[in-house]
Amino acid sequence: MKKLFLASAIALFATVSAQEYKPAAGDVTVDLGVSGGLGNTSIGLADGGAAFKVRYFKTDKLAYRFTMVLANNSDTDNSVTNVVSKDNDFALGLGFGAEKHFTGTDRLSPYVGGDIMIGYASQSSKSTFTPTSGTAVVSEVKGPNTFGAGVRGVFGADYYFAKRVFLGVEAGLSLMYSSEGDTTTSLTGSPDVTVKGGSNFNISPSVVTGIRIGYAF
């Protein structure tokens, strides 16, 4: 009887010890990408953006996930006399999916999962030359804008280095369809020139957010 009681106490302590660090059913985790790639490069997400993920743990081993990558860059160059150049890039990627977590250790939580993904990216550039006399000359390129959709399988792990606080890493393989819009070039005094876009389908590896840091609520 004493042995049975001791075994039950040890099992209970191990469960409590594990849950002290890792999330359980009903918990929500939020994490941010702190280095590495952003989103899925197959849908043309730009560098220099922000990536985050939210998960809801339906059970201790099953979590639903939402991911978002956002990049918005705008640069102005005045280094050339009488010329102002501006570049604008925007990208948004969204993912919806689930994760299956394995036992791991008290602090390590490995998992596999999958996402349904959509993404949009746009770009434009404009250069204005203003002579000391006469009319300004403006050249501008708009596009191509890109839309992507597909699925991605992922594998990763979270390590809880403190209570409810973790570092994570994730990678995967994606199947993506992307559609590229037209590119229009305009120049003062000349007719616009438009190049038609196209579409493609590819399979590619992807780093989701490189290293992430997160917290379990």
C-alpha positions as a LaTeX table, in Angstrom:
\begin{tabular}{lrrr}
\hline
Residue & $x$ (\AA) & $y$ (\AA) & $z$ (\AA) \\
\hline
Met1 & 0.00 & 0.00 & 0.00 \\
Lys2 & 2.84 & 2.36 & 0.91 \\
Lys3 & 4.60 & 1.55 & $-2.37$ \\
Leu4 & 1.41 & 2.29 & $-4.33$ \\
Phe5 & 0.96 & 5.60 & $-2.51$ \\
Leu6 & 4.62 & 6.53 & $-3.14$ \\
Ala7 & 4.34 & 5.71 & $-6.86$ \\
Ser8 & 1.17 & 7.79 & $-7.17$ \\
Ala9 & 2.80 & 10.72 & $-5.39$ \\
Ile10 & 5.84 & 10.59 & $-7.70$ \\
Ala11 & 3.61 & 10.49 & $-10.79$ \\
Leu12 & 1.56 & 13.43 & $-9.51$ \\
Phe13 & 4.71 & 15.44 & $-8.74$ \\
Ala14 & 6.10 & 14.77 & $-12.23$ \\
Thr15 & 2.85 & 15.97 & $-13.82$ \\
Val16 & 2.75 & 19.14 & $-11.73$ \\
Ser17 & 6.44 & 19.79 & $-12.40$ \\
Ala18 & 5.95 & 19.51 & $-16.17$ \\
Gln19 & 2.83 & 21.70 & $-16.21$ \\
Glu20 & 4.61 & 24.32 & $-14.11$ \\
Tyr21 & 6.63 & 25.20 & $-17.20$ \\
Lys22 & 4.65 & 24.05 & $-20.23$ \\
Pro23 & 1.11 & 25.11 & $-21.25$ \\
Ala24 & $-1.92$ & 22.94 & $-20.53$ \\
Ala25 & $-5.46$ & 22.67 & $-21.90$ \\
Gly26 & $-7.11$ & 26.10 & $-22.08$ \\
Asp27 & $-3.84$ & 28.06 & $-22.15$ \\
Val28 & $-2.88$ & 30.60 & $-24.82$ \\
Thr29 & 0.69 & 31.27 & $-25.98$ \\
Val30 & 1.97 & 34.29 & $-27.89$ \\
Asp31 & 5.42 & 34.47 & $-29.46$ \\
Leu32 & 7.42 & 36.89 & $-31.60$ \\
Gly33 & 10.15 & 36.21 & $-34.14$ \\
Val34 & 13.46 & 37.66 & $-32.96$ \\
Ser35 & 15.79 & 36.53 & $-35.76$ \\
Gly36 & 15.99 & 34.43 & $-38.89$ \\
Gly37 & 13.66 & 34.29 & $-41.90$ \\
Leu38 & 10.20 & 35.80 & $-41.99$ \\
Gly39 & 7.19 & 33.76 & $-42.94$ \\
Asn40 & 7.29 & 31.63 & $-46.05$ \\
Thr41 & 9.63 & 32.94 & $-48.73$ \\
Ser42 & 7.45 & 31.28 & $-51.37$ \\
Ile43 & 4.90 & 34.08 & $-51.08$ \\
Gly44 & 7.50 & 36.81 & $-51.35$ \\
Leu45 & 7.45 & 38.22 & $-47.85$ \\
Ala46 & 9.98 & 41.01 & $-47.47$ \\
Asp47 & 12.82 & 41.20 & $-44.98$ \\
Gly48 & 12.67 & 43.59 & $-42.06$ \\
Gly49 & 9.11 & 42.88 & $-40.93$ \\
Ala50 & 7.49 & 41.48 & $-37.80$ \\
Ala51 & 6.28 & 37.91 & $-37.23$ \\
Phe52 & 4.13 & 36.54 & $-34.43$ \\
Lys53 & 2.08 & 33.46 & $-33.59$ \\
Val54 & $-0.86$ & 32.82 & $-31.26$ \\
Arg55 & $-1.81$ & 29.33 & $-30.10$ \\
Tyr56 & $-4.79$ & 28.02 & $-28.14$ \\
Phe57 & $-4.28$ & 24.64 & $-26.44$ \\
Lys58 & $-7.46$ & 22.61 & $-26.85$ \\
Thr59 & $-5.78$ & 19.83 & $-24.86$ \\
Asp60 & $-2.31$ & 19.42 & $-23.36$ \\
Lys61 & $-1.17$ & 17.89 & $-26.67$ \\
Leu62 & $-3.28$ & 19.69 & $-29.31$ \\
Ala63 & $-3.07$ & 23.41 & $-30.13$ \\
Tyr64 & $-4.77$ & 25.56 & $-32.77$ \\
Arg65 & $-2.51$ & 28.24 & $-34.25$ \\
Phe66 & $-2.69$ & 31.57 & $-36.04$ \\
Thr67 & 0.43 & 33.13 & $-37.59$ \\
Met68 & 0.99 & 36.53 & $-39.14$ \\
Val69 & 3.95 & 38.15 & $-40.86$ \\
Leu70 & 3.88 & 41.86 & $-41.67$ \\
Ala71 & 6.50 & 43.93 & $-43.51$ \\
Asn72 & 6.20 & 47.55 & $-44.60$ \\
Asn73 & 9.32 & 49.30 & $-45.88$ \\
Ser74 & 9.62 & 52.79 & $-47.34$ \\
Asp75 & 12.98 & 54.26 & $-48.38$ \\
Thr76 & 13.89 & 57.69 & $-49.78$ \\
Asp77 & 17.25 & 58.37 & $-51.44$ \\
Asn78 & 18.52 & 61.93 & $-51.98$ \\
Ser79 & 22.15 & 61.04 & $-52.59$ \\
Val80 & 22.10 & 62.13 & $-56.27$ \\
Thr81 & 21.90 & 65.87 & $-56.96$ \\
Asn82 & 18.42 & 66.98 & $-58.12$ \\
Val83 & 17.11 & 63.40 & $-57.92$ \\
Val84 & 14.75 & 61.94 & $-55.31$ \\
Ser85 & 14.14 & 58.18 & $-55.39$ \\
Lys86 & 11.47 & 56.42 & $-53.34$ \\
Asp87 & 10.89 & 52.68 & $-52.89$ \\
Asn88 & 7.87 & 51.15 & $-51.16$ \\
Asp89 & 7.33 & 47.49 & $-50.27$ \\
Phe90 & 4.47 & 45.90 & $-48.34$ \\
Ala91 & 3.81 & 42.26 & $-47.47$ \\
Leu92 & 1.25 & 40.42 & $-45.34$ \\
Gly93 & 1.12 & 36.69 & $-44.69$ \\
Leu94 & $-1.51$ & 34.80 & $-42.66$ \\
Gly95 & $-1.60$ & 31.17 & $-41.58$ \\
Phe96 & $-4.25$ & 29.03 & $-39.84$ \\
Gly97 & $-3.52$ & 25.53 & $-38.58$ \\
Ala98 & $-2.92$ & 23.09 & $-35.74$ \\
Glu99 & $-0.05$ & 21.47 & $-33.81$ \\
Lys100 & 0.35 & 18.01 & $-32.24$ \\
His101 & 2.70 & 18.17 & $-29.25$ \\
Phe102 & 4.72 & 15.24 & $-27.93$ \\
Thr103 & 5.81 & 14.44 & $-24.38$ \\
Gly104 & 9.40 & 15.70 & $-24.66$ \\
Thr105 & 10.72 & 16.67 & $-21.22$ \\
Asp106 & 9.55 & 18.92 & $-18.39$ \\
Arg107 & 10.84 & 21.93 & $-20.33$ \\
Leu108 & 11.06 & 20.78 & $-23.97$ \\
Ser109 & 7.90 & 20.52 & $-26.10$ \\
Pro110 & 8.50 & 19.11 & $-29.63$ \\
Tyr111 & 5.65 & 19.17 & $-32.14$ \\
Val112 & 4.50 & 18.72 & $-35.72$ \\
Gly113 & 1.73 & 20.65 & $-37.42$ \\
Gly114 & 0.33 & 22.25 & $-40.52$ \\
Asp115 & $-1.06$ & 25.53 & $-41.86$ \\
Ile116 & $-3.31$ & 26.83 & $-44.58$ \\
Met117 & $-1.57$ & 29.97 & $-45.82$ \\
Ile118 & $-2.37$ & 33.11 & $-47.79$ \\
Gly119 & $-0.13$ & 36.07 & $-48.56$ \\
Tyr120 & $-0.04$ & 39.36 & $-50.43$ \\
Ala121 & 2.90 & 41.57 & $-51.42$ \\
Ser122 & 3.16 & 44.85 & $-53.34$ \\
Gln123 & 6.03 & 47.05 & $-54.50$ \\
Ser124 & 6.61 & 50.32 & $-56.28$ \\
Ser125 & 9.45 & 52.74 & $-57.01$ \\
Lys126 & 9.50 & 56.35 & $-58.14$ \\
Ser127 & 12.34 & 58.64 & $-59.22$ \\
Thr128 & 11.97 & 62.39 & $-59.75$ \\
Phe129 & 14.62 & 64.47 & $-61.50$ \\
Thr130 & 14.21 & 68.22 & $-61.00$ \\
Pro131 & 16.54 & 70.27 & $-63.25$ \\
Thr132 & 17.63 & 73.79 & $-62.33$ \\
Ser133 & 15.37 & 75.00 & $-65.13$ \\
Gly134 & 12.59 & 73.30 & $-67.05$ \\
Thr135 & 10.08 & 70.58 & $-66.19$ \\
Ala136 & 10.67 & 67.76 & $-63.72$ \\
Val137 & 11.01 & 64.26 & $-65.16$ \\
Val138 & 9.31 & 61.46 & $-63.25$ \\
Ser139 & 9.86 & 57.75 & $-63.82$ \\
Glu140 & 7.77 & 55.24 & $-61.90$ \\
Val141 & 7.44 & 51.46 & $-61.71$ \\
Lys142 & 4.35 & 49.92 & $-60.11$ \\
Gly143 & 4.25 & 46.21 & $-59.38$ \\
Pro144 & 4.29 & 43.41 & $-59.68$ \\
Asn145 & 1.87 & 42.71 & $-56.84$ \\
Thr146 & 1.81 & 39.07 & $-55.76$ \\
Phe147 & $-0.85$ & 36.86 & $-54.18$ \\
Gly148 & 0.01 & 33.44 & $-52.78$ \\
Ala149 & $-1.95$ & 30.56 & $-51.23$ \\
Gly150 & $-1.10$ & 27.04 & $-50.20$ \\
Val151 & $-0.39$ & 24.61 & $-47.37$ \\
Arg152 & 2.64 & 24.00 & $-45.19$ \\
Gly153 & 3.75 & 21.16 & $-42.93$ \\
Val154 & 5.94 & 22.18 & $-39.99$ \\
Phe155 & 8.03 & 20.67 & $-37.22$ \\
Gly156 & 9.53 & 22.49 & $-34.28$ \\
Ala157 & 10.17 & 22.65 & $-30.57$ \\
Asp158 & 9.70 & 25.06 & $-27.67$ \\
Tyr159 & 12.10 & 25.14 & $-24.74$ \\
Tyr160 & 10.76 & 26.66 & $-21.50$ \\
Phe161 & 13.84 & 28.22 & $-19.91$ \\
Ala162 & 11.67 & 29.85 & $-17.19$ \\
Lys163 & 8.16 & 29.29 & $-15.90$ \\
Arg164 & 5.77 & 29.87 & $-18.87$ \\
Val165 & 8.52 & 31.60 & $-20.92$ \\
Phe166 & 10.03 & 29.82 & $-23.93$ \\
Leu167 & 12.35 & 29.98 & $-26.90$ \\
Gly168 & 11.16 & 28.19 & $-30.02$ \\
Val169 & 12.36 & 27.23 & $-33.48$ \\
Glu170 & 10.33 & 25.97 & $-36.42$ \\
Ala171 & 10.84 & 24.90 & $-40.04$ \\
Gly172 & 8.81 & 23.10 & $-42.67$ \\
Leu173 & 7.92 & 22.30 & $-46.26$ \\
Ser174 & 5.31 & 24.21 & $-48.26$ \\
Leu175 & 3.26 & 23.74 & $-51.42$ \\
Met176 & 2.41 & 27.19 & $-52.75$ \\
Tyr177 & 0.54 & 28.68 & $-55.68$ \\
Ser178 & 1.41 & 32.29 & $-56.49$ \\
Ser179 & $-0.06$ & 34.75 & $-58.97$ \\
Glu180 & 1.92 & 37.79 & $-60.09$ \\
Gly181 & 0.18 & 40.91 & $-61.34$ \\
Asp182 & 1.18 & 43.32 & $-64.10$ \\
Thr183 & 4.16 & 45.66 & $-63.93$ \\
Thr184 & 3.60 & 49.19 & $-65.28$ \\
Thr185 & 6.45 & 51.57 & $-66.09$ \\
Ser186 & 5.76 & 55.25 & $-66.74$ \\
Leu187 & 8.04 & 58.13 & $-67.78$ \\
Thr188 & 7.19 & 61.79 & $-68.23$ \\
Gly189 & 6.48 & 62.49 & $-71.90$ \\
Ser190 & 6.26 & 58.79 & $-72.87$ \\
Pro191 & 3.38 & 56.29 & $-72.98$ \\
Asp192 & 3.11 & 53.74 & $-70.16$ \\
Val193 & 4.57 & 50.29 & $-70.72$ \\
Thr194 & 2.84 & 47.30 & $-69.10$ \\
Val195 & 4.29 & 43.82 & $-68.74$ \\
Lys196 & 1.77 & 41.08 & $-68.00$ \\
Gly197 & 2.24 & 38.93 & $-64.92$ \\
Gly198 & 1.86 & 35.19 & $-64.54$ \\
Ser199 & 1.45 & 32.36 & $-62.04$ \\
Asn200 & 3.44 & 29.40 & $-60.74$ \\
Phe201 & 3.24 & 26.43 & $-58.37$ \\
Asn202 & 6.18 & 25.23 & $-56.33$ \\
Ile203 & 7.31 & 23.10 & $-53.40$ \\
Ser204 & 9.90 & 24.76 & $-51.18$ \\
Pro205 & 11.42 & 24.55 & $-47.69$ \\
Ser206 & 10.60 & 27.42 & $-45.36$ \\
Val207 & 11.81 & 28.92 & $-42.10$ \\
Val208 & 8.73 & 30.22 & $-40.34$ \\
Thr209 & 10.18 & 32.77 & $-37.92$ \\
Gly210 & 13.68 & 31.55 & $-37.12$ \\
Ile211 & 14.13 & 31.87 & $-33.35$ \\
Arg212 & 11.06 & 32.95 & $-31.38$ \\
Ile213 & 10.47 & 34.06 & $-27.81$ \\
Gly214 & 7.07 & 33.62 & $-26.22$ \\
Tyr215 & 4.91 & 33.41 & $-23.12$ \\
Ala216 & 2.11 & 31.09 & $-22.05$ \\
Phe217 & $-0.95$ & 32.69 & $-20.40$ \\
\hline
\end{tabular}
